Amino acid sequence: MTDGSSYGMRLVAAAGCLALLFFVQTLWGQQTTEKVTVDDVDRNFIVRLPKGYDAQQHYPVVIVLHGMRQDAEDMQRLTRFDELADKDGIITVYPSTLHGRWNVGVQPQERRPAAMGPGRRRRYGNPGGGYPGGGYPGGGGQQDPNRQPNQDRRPAPTDDIGFFNQMLDELGTKFSVDASRIYTAGLSDGGFMSLRLGCALSDRIAAVAAVGAAMPKTMICLPSRPVPLAMINGSSDPVVPYGGGTEHNRDLATISVEDSAKAWAKIDRCAEKPEKSKLPARAKGGMETKIDTYNGCQQNAEVVLYSVKGAGNTWPGGEQYEAEKTIGKTSQDLNANEVIWSFFVTRKLPGQGGEQQKEQK
């Protein structure tokens, strides 16, 4: 074999490898880790482009928020949202917190003595195990419940709203984003943060979803427009009590899940009473889901609550990421990804006329 033939074969092989790499990227999507700098601190987020991504098109974005003591990769794994994103052509973003928890700007109650409980286990433990609170307007600065009085050296307040604003700016610059179709969804601690984003960034977020979260009693929500909300909650959540009371990890006072949906419906000026329906369990021993839908809202907004009988602080259809005694059961009768995306898919930011836009994908 001549040197020329050998060189030619190597070129063909190299071209084949590149073609295979392109095929794999197209088939499975493309993922990068991006960062922005907020208050001189680098903040990271994973961006996953769907298979077949074409920069000439504009894609909806779903920001998926992890729970306490988790990170972006944990949330990506336990929700399995990438599978739906590839099928429906969604850019998925998985941000990471500082200090293991989101700043939601709400002060927790008086601390109880530290004790073991949901969320005080390994890092990939209960995500929502706790709604940290922050107590600083626009900042986080949470107190570690295990810290002694003479160790009051908490981290500097984290500007998570500033982080999300910069992250959205970066996404719009580097990727082919439909700015009218940006959504957030989160689990427990991430669910609380999703609610806050709906209140604080209603000019940029088209709709929000909260899984395993409820509204804090002291939460102030003044969105600039009616924001569509989907809630998914387990009736046997050991972390965020379905009937309201004290969130069991960070001692945050919350109203009941049903009152949370009602309160958000009032913000959106929806009908006072919800329409009620049910999804039966798929098999014997499964979990029934009760649905409360608030219609008649301003600008065609909507508030929908999915109450999963017997489920815990979990992502229906996702991983049972911690023991049942810690976080409760994960329903496989409901698929949170499909429920959330079916709620988001027609929602758009208002247009020039001020009405909430809807489109069929």
Coordinates of C-alpha atoms in Angstrom, one line a residue:
M1 CA 0.0 0.0 0.0
T2 CA 1.4 3.4 -0.9
D3 CA 1.7 6.3 1.5
G4 CA -0.8 8.2 -0.6
S5 CA -3.4 5.4 -0.2
S6 CA -2.7 5.2 3.5
Y7 CA -3.2 8.9 3.9
G8 CA -6.4 8.8 1.9
M9 CA -7.8 6.1 4.1
R10 CA -6.9 8.1 7.2
L11 CA -8.8 11.1 5.8
V12 CA -11.8 8.9 5.0
A13 CA -11.7 7.4 8.5
A14 CA -11.4 10.9 10.1
A15 CA -14.3 12.2 8.0
G16 CA -16.3 9.1 9.1
C17 CA -15.6 9.9 12.8
L18 CA -16.6 13.5 12.4
A19 CA -19.8 12.4 10.7
L20 CA -20.5 9.9 13.5
L21 CA -19.9 12.6 16.1
F22 CA -22.3 15.0 14.4
F23 CA -24.9 12.2 14.1
V24 CA -24.6 11.4 17.9
Q25 CA -24.8 15.1 18.8
T26 CA -27.9 15.4 16.6
L27 CA -29.4 12.3 17.9
W28 CA -28.9 13.0 21.6
G29 CA -28.8 16.7 21.8
Q30 CA -25.9 19.0 22.7
Q31 CA -24.9 20.1 26.2
T32 CA -22.6 22.8 27.5
T33 CA -21.9 24.3 30.9
E34 CA -22.2 28.1 30.8
K35 CA -21.5 30.7 33.4
V36 CA -22.2 34.3 34.3
T37 CA -20.6 36.5 36.9
V38 CA -22.9 38.0 39.6
D39 CA -21.3 40.1 42.4
D40 CA -17.9 38.9 41.4
V41 CA -19.0 35.3 41.8
D42 CA -19.2 32.8 38.9
R43 CA -22.7 31.2 38.6
N44 CA -23.0 28.1 36.5
F45 CA -25.9 26.6 34.5
I46 CA -26.2 23.7 32.1
V47 CA -27.7 24.4 28.7
R48 CA -29.0 21.4 26.8
L49 CA -30.0 21.9 23.1
P50 CA -32.5 19.4 21.7
K51 CA -31.6 16.9 19.0
G52 CA -31.7 18.4 15.6
Y53 CA -31.1 21.9 17.0
D54 CA -31.1 24.4 14.2
A55 CA -29.8 27.9 14.9
Q56 CA -32.1 29.3 12.2
Q57 CA -35.1 28.4 14.3
H58 CA -36.2 29.8 17.7
Y59 CA -36.8 27.4 20.5
P60 CA -38.9 27.6 23.7
V61 CA -36.8 27.4 27.0
V62 CA -37.7 25.5 30.1
I63 CA -35.5 26.3 33.2
V64 CA -35.6 23.4 35.6
L65 CA -34.6 24.3 39.2
H66 CA -33.1 21.7 41.6
G67 CA -33.9 21.3 45.2
M68 CA -31.9 21.9 48.3
R69 CA -28.5 20.3 48.5
Q70 CA -28.7 19.2 45.0
D71 CA -27.1 20.5 41.8
A72 CA -28.1 20.9 38.2
E73 CA -27.0 17.4 37.2
D74 CA -29.0 15.8 40.0
M75 CA -32.1 17.6 38.7
Q76 CA -31.4 16.6 35.1
R77 CA -31.1 12.9 36.2
L78 CA -34.1 12.6 38.5
T79 CA -36.6 14.4 36.3
R80 CA -35.6 12.8 32.9
F81 CA -36.8 16.0 31.3
D82 CA -34.3 15.7 28.5
E83 CA -36.3 12.9 26.9
L84 CA -39.3 15.2 26.5
A85 CA -37.1 18.1 25.4
D86 CA -35.6 16.0 22.6
K87 CA -39.1 14.9 21.4
D88 CA -40.7 18.3 21.5
G89 CA -37.7 20.6 20.6
I90 CA -37.1 22.4 23.9
I91 CA -33.9 24.1 25.1
T92 CA -33.5 23.0 28.7
V93 CA -31.5 25.0 31.3
Y94 CA -30.4 23.6 34.6
P95 CA -29.0 26.3 36.9
S96 CA -27.1 25.7 40.1
T97 CA -27.5 27.5 43.5
L98 CA -24.9 29.0 45.7
H99 CA -24.6 27.4 49.1
G100 CA -26.9 24.6 48.2
R101 CA -30.2 26.5 48.2
W102 CA -32.1 29.2 46.4
N103 CA -32.6 32.6 47.8
V104 CA -36.3 33.3 47.9
G105 CA -36.3 36.4 50.0
V106 CA -38.6 35.2 52.7
Q107 CA -37.5 35.1 56.4
P108 CA -37.9 31.6 58.0
Q109 CA -39.5 31.3 61.4
E110 CA -37.7 31.1 64.7
R111 CA -35.2 28.2 64.5
R112 CA -35.9 25.0 66.4
P113 CA -33.0 23.0 67.8
A114 CA -31.2 21.3 64.9
A115 CA -32.3 17.7 64.4
M116 CA -32.1 15.1 61.7
G117 CA -34.9 15.2 59.1
P118 CA -35.7 15.5 55.5
G119 CA -32.9 17.2 53.6
R120 CA -30.3 16.9 56.4
R121 CA -28.8 13.8 54.8
R122 CA -26.5 13.3 51.9
R123 CA -26.2 16.1 49.3
Y124 CA -28.3 14.3 46.8
G125 CA -31.0 14.0 49.5
N126 CA -34.3 15.7 49.7
P127 CA -34.3 18.5 47.2
G128 CA -37.0 20.4 48.7
G129 CA -36.4 19.3 52.0
G130 CA -36.3 22.8 52.7
Y131 CA -37.3 26.2 51.8
P132 CA -34.4 28.2 53.1
G133 CA -35.8 31.6 53.3
G134 CA -33.6 34.6 53.0
G135 CA -34.9 37.6 54.8
Y136 CA -33.0 40.0 52.6
P137 CA -34.7 42.0 49.9
G138 CA -33.1 40.7 46.7
G139 CA -30.6 38.6 48.7
G140 CA -30.3 35.2 50.2
G141 CA -28.0 35.1 53.2
Q142 CA -29.4 32.0 54.9
Q143 CA -28.4 31.0 58.4
D144 CA -27.2 27.4 58.8
P145 CA -29.5 25.8 61.4
N146 CA -26.6 23.8 62.8
R147 CA -24.5 26.9 63.4
Q148 CA -23.7 27.9 66.9
P149 CA -24.4 31.5 68.1
N150 CA -20.7 32.4 68.1
Q151 CA -20.4 31.1 64.5
D152 CA -22.7 33.7 62.9
R153 CA -20.7 34.0 59.7
R154 CA -23.3 33.2 57.1
P155 CA -22.5 33.6 53.3
A156 CA -23.0 37.0 51.7
P157 CA -26.6 37.4 50.3
T158 CA -27.0 35.8 46.9
D159 CA -28.7 37.9 44.2
D160 CA -30.5 35.0 42.5
I161 CA -32.9 37.4 40.6
G162 CA -29.8 39.1 39.2
F163 CA -28.4 35.7 38.3
F164 CA -31.5 34.7 36.4
N165 CA -31.6 38.1 34.6
Q166 CA -28.0 37.7 33.5
M167 CA -28.6 34.0 32.6
L168 CA -31.5 35.0 30.4
D169 CA -29.4 37.7 28.7
E170 CA -26.7 35.1 28.0
L171 CA -29.1 32.6 26.6
G172 CA -30.6 35.2 24.2
T173 CA -27.1 36.1 23.0
K174 CA -25.6 32.6 22.5
F175 CA -28.6 30.4 21.6
S176 CA -31.6 30.6 19.3
V177 CA -34.2 31.4 21.9
D178 CA -37.9 32.4 21.6
A179 CA -37.9 35.1 24.2
S180 CA -41.7 35.0 24.4
R181 CA -41.7 31.3 25.5
I182 CA -39.4 31.0 28.5
Y183 CA -40.7 29.0 31.5
T184 CA -39.5 27.8 34.9
A185 CA -40.3 24.6 36.8
G186 CA -38.8 23.5 40.1
L187 CA -38.9 20.8 42.7
S188 CA -39.5 21.8 46.3
D189 CA -36.9 24.4 47.1
G190 CA -36.7 24.9 43.3
G191 CA -40.5 25.0 43.3
F192 CA -40.5 27.9 45.8
M193 CA -37.9 29.7 43.7
S194 CA -40.0 29.1 40.6
L195 CA -42.9 30.9 42.4
R196 CA -40.6 33.8 43.2
L197 CA -39.5 34.1 39.6
G198 CA -43.1 34.2 38.6
C199 CA -43.6 37.1 40.9
A200 CA -40.3 39.0 40.2
L201 CA -39.6 38.3 36.5
S202 CA -43.1 38.2 35.0
D203 CA -41.9 40.4 32.2
R204 CA -39.5 37.6 31.1
I205 CA -41.1 34.4 32.3
A206 CA -44.2 33.3 30.4
A207 CA -45.5 30.7 32.9
V208 CA -44.2 28.8 35.9
A209 CA -44.6 25.4 37.5
A210 CA -44.0 24.4 41.2
V211 CA -43.7 20.7 42.3
G212 CA -43.7 20.0 46.0
A213 CA -44.0 23.6 47.0
A214 CA -46.5 26.0 48.5
M215 CA -46.7 29.8 49.1
P216 CA -45.0 31.1 52.3
K217 CA -47.3 33.0 54.6
T218 CA -45.2 36.1 54.3
M219 CA -44.6 35.9 50.6
I220 CA -45.3 39.1 48.7
C221 CA -46.1 38.6 45.0
L222 CA -46.7 41.6 42.8
P223 CA -46.2 40.4 39.2
S224 CA -46.5 43.0 36.4
R225 CA -49.1 40.8 34.7
P226 CA -51.2 37.6 35.4
V227 CA -48.8 34.7 35.4
P228 CA -50.1 31.2 34.5
L229 CA -49.2 28.6 37.2
A230 CA -49.2 24.8 37.4
M231 CA -48.7 23.2 40.8
I232 CA -48.1 19.5 41.5
N233 CA -48.2 18.3 45.1
G234 CA -48.4 15.1 47.0
S235 CA -51.1 14.8 49.6
S236 CA -48.7 12.9 51.9
D237 CA -45.7 15.2 51.5
P238 CA -43.5 14.9 54.7
V239 CA -41.5 18.0 53.9
V240 CA -44.0 20.7 52.7
P241 CA -47.3 19.9 54.5
Y242 CA -50.2 19.7 52.0
G243 CA -52.5 21.2 54.6
G244 CA -50.1 24.1 55.4
G245 CA -48.1 24.8 58.6
T246 CA -44.4 24.5 59.1
E247 CA -42.1 23.4 56.3
H248 CA -40.2 20.6 58.1
N249 CA -36.6 21.5 57.1
R250 CA -36.2 25.2 57.4
D251 CA -39.2 26.1 59.6
L252 CA -40.9 28.2 57.0
A253 CA -44.5 28.9 57.6
T254 CA -46.6 28.0 54.5
I255 CA -50.3 28.2 53.7
S256 CA -52.0 25.0 52.4
V257 CA -51.4 23.8 48.9
E258 CA -55.0 24.4 48.0
D259 CA -54.9 27.9 49.5
S260 CA -51.7 28.6 47.5
A261 CA -53.5 27.8 44.3
K262 CA -56.4 29.9 45.4
A263 CA -54.1 32.8 46.4
W264 CA -52.3 32.7 43.0
A265 CA -55.7 32.6 41.2
K266 CA -56.7 35.7 43.1
I267 CA -53.5 37.4 42.0
D268 CA -54.4 36.5 38.4
R269 CA -58.0 37.6 39.0
C270 CA -59.4 34.2 38.1
A271 CA -62.8 32.8 38.9
E272 CA -63.2 32.3 42.7
K273 CA -63.9 28.6 42.6
P274 CA -62.0 26.0 40.6
E275 CA -63.4 23.4 38.2
K276 CA -62.7 20.0 39.7
S277 CA -61.8 16.8 37.9
K278 CA -59.8 13.6 38.5
L279 CA -57.2 11.3 36.9
P280 CA -57.7 7.7 38.0
A281 CA -54.8 5.5 39.1
R282 CA -53.5 3.5 36.1
A283 CA -53.4 0.2 38.1
K284 CA -54.4 -1.3 41.4
G285 CA -52.4 0.3 44.2
G286 CA -51.7 3.4 42.1
M287 CA -52.2 7.0 42.9
E288 CA -55.3 9.0 41.9
T289 CA -54.8 12.7 41.0
K290 CA -57.3 15.4 41.8
I291 CA -57.2 18.5 39.5
D292 CA -58.4 22.0 40.5
T293 CA -58.5 24.4 37.5
Y294 CA -59.0 28.1 37.9
N295 CA -60.3 29.7 34.7
G296 CA -61.7 33.1 33.8
C297 CA -58.3 34.7 34.7
Q298 CA -57.2 38.1 33.3
Q299 CA -55.2 37.9 30.0
N300 CA -56.2 34.2 29.6
A301 CA -53.9 33.1 32.4
E302 CA -54.8 29.9 34.2
V303 CA -54.0 28.2 37.6
V304 CA -54.0 24.4 37.8
L305 CA -53.4 22.3 40.9
Y306 CA -52.6 18.6 40.6
S307 CA -53.0 16.9 44.0
V308 CA -51.5 13.4 43.9
K309 CA -53.1 11.2 46.6
G310 CA -50.5 9.5 48.7
A311 CA -47.5 11.0 47.0
G312 CA -44.6 12.9 48.7
N313 CA -42.1 15.6 48.0
T314 CA -41.2 14.0 44.7
W315 CA -41.3 14.5 40.9
P316 CA -44.1 12.2 39.5
G317 CA -42.8 10.0 36.8
G318 CA -39.2 10.7 37.9
E319 CA -36.7 8.9 40.2
Q320 CA -37.4 7.9 43.8
Y321 CA -34.3 9.8 44.6
E322 CA -34.4 9.3 48.4
A323 CA -36.0 6.8 50.8
E324 CA -39.8 6.9 51.1
K325 CA -39.5 7.6 54.9
T326 CA -37.6 10.8 54.0
I327 CA -39.5 12.2 51.1
G328 CA -42.5 10.1 50.6
K329 CA -43.6 8.1 47.5
T330 CA -43.1 9.0 43.8
S331 CA -46.2 8.5 41.7
Q332 CA -45.7 6.7 38.4
D333 CA -49.4 7.3 37.5
L334 CA -48.7 10.9 36.6
N335 CA -45.9 12.2 34.5
A336 CA -44.8 15.7 35.7
N337 CA -42.8 16.4 32.6
E338 CA -45.8 15.9 30.3
V339 CA -48.2 17.7 32.6
I340 CA -45.9 20.7 32.9
W341 CA -45.1 20.9 29.2
S342 CA -48.7 20.6 28.1
F343 CA -49.5 23.5 30.4
F344 CA -46.5 25.6 29.1
V345 CA -46.7 24.8 25.4
T346 CA -49.5 27.3 24.5
R347 CA -48.3 30.1 26.8
K348 CA -46.5 33.1 25.5
L349 CA -45.6 36.5 26.9
P350 CA -48.2 39.2 26.1
G351 CA -47.9 40.9 22.8
Q352 CA -48.4 44.5 21.9
G353 CA -52.0 44.3 22.6
G354 CA -51.4 43.3 26.2
E355 CA -53.4 40.0 26.0
Q356 CA -51.8 36.7 27.1
Q357 CA -50.8 35.1 23.8
K358 CA -51.4 31.4 23.2
E359 CA -50.3 29.2 20.4
Q360 CA -50.5 25.5 19.4
K361 CA -47.1 23.9 19.0

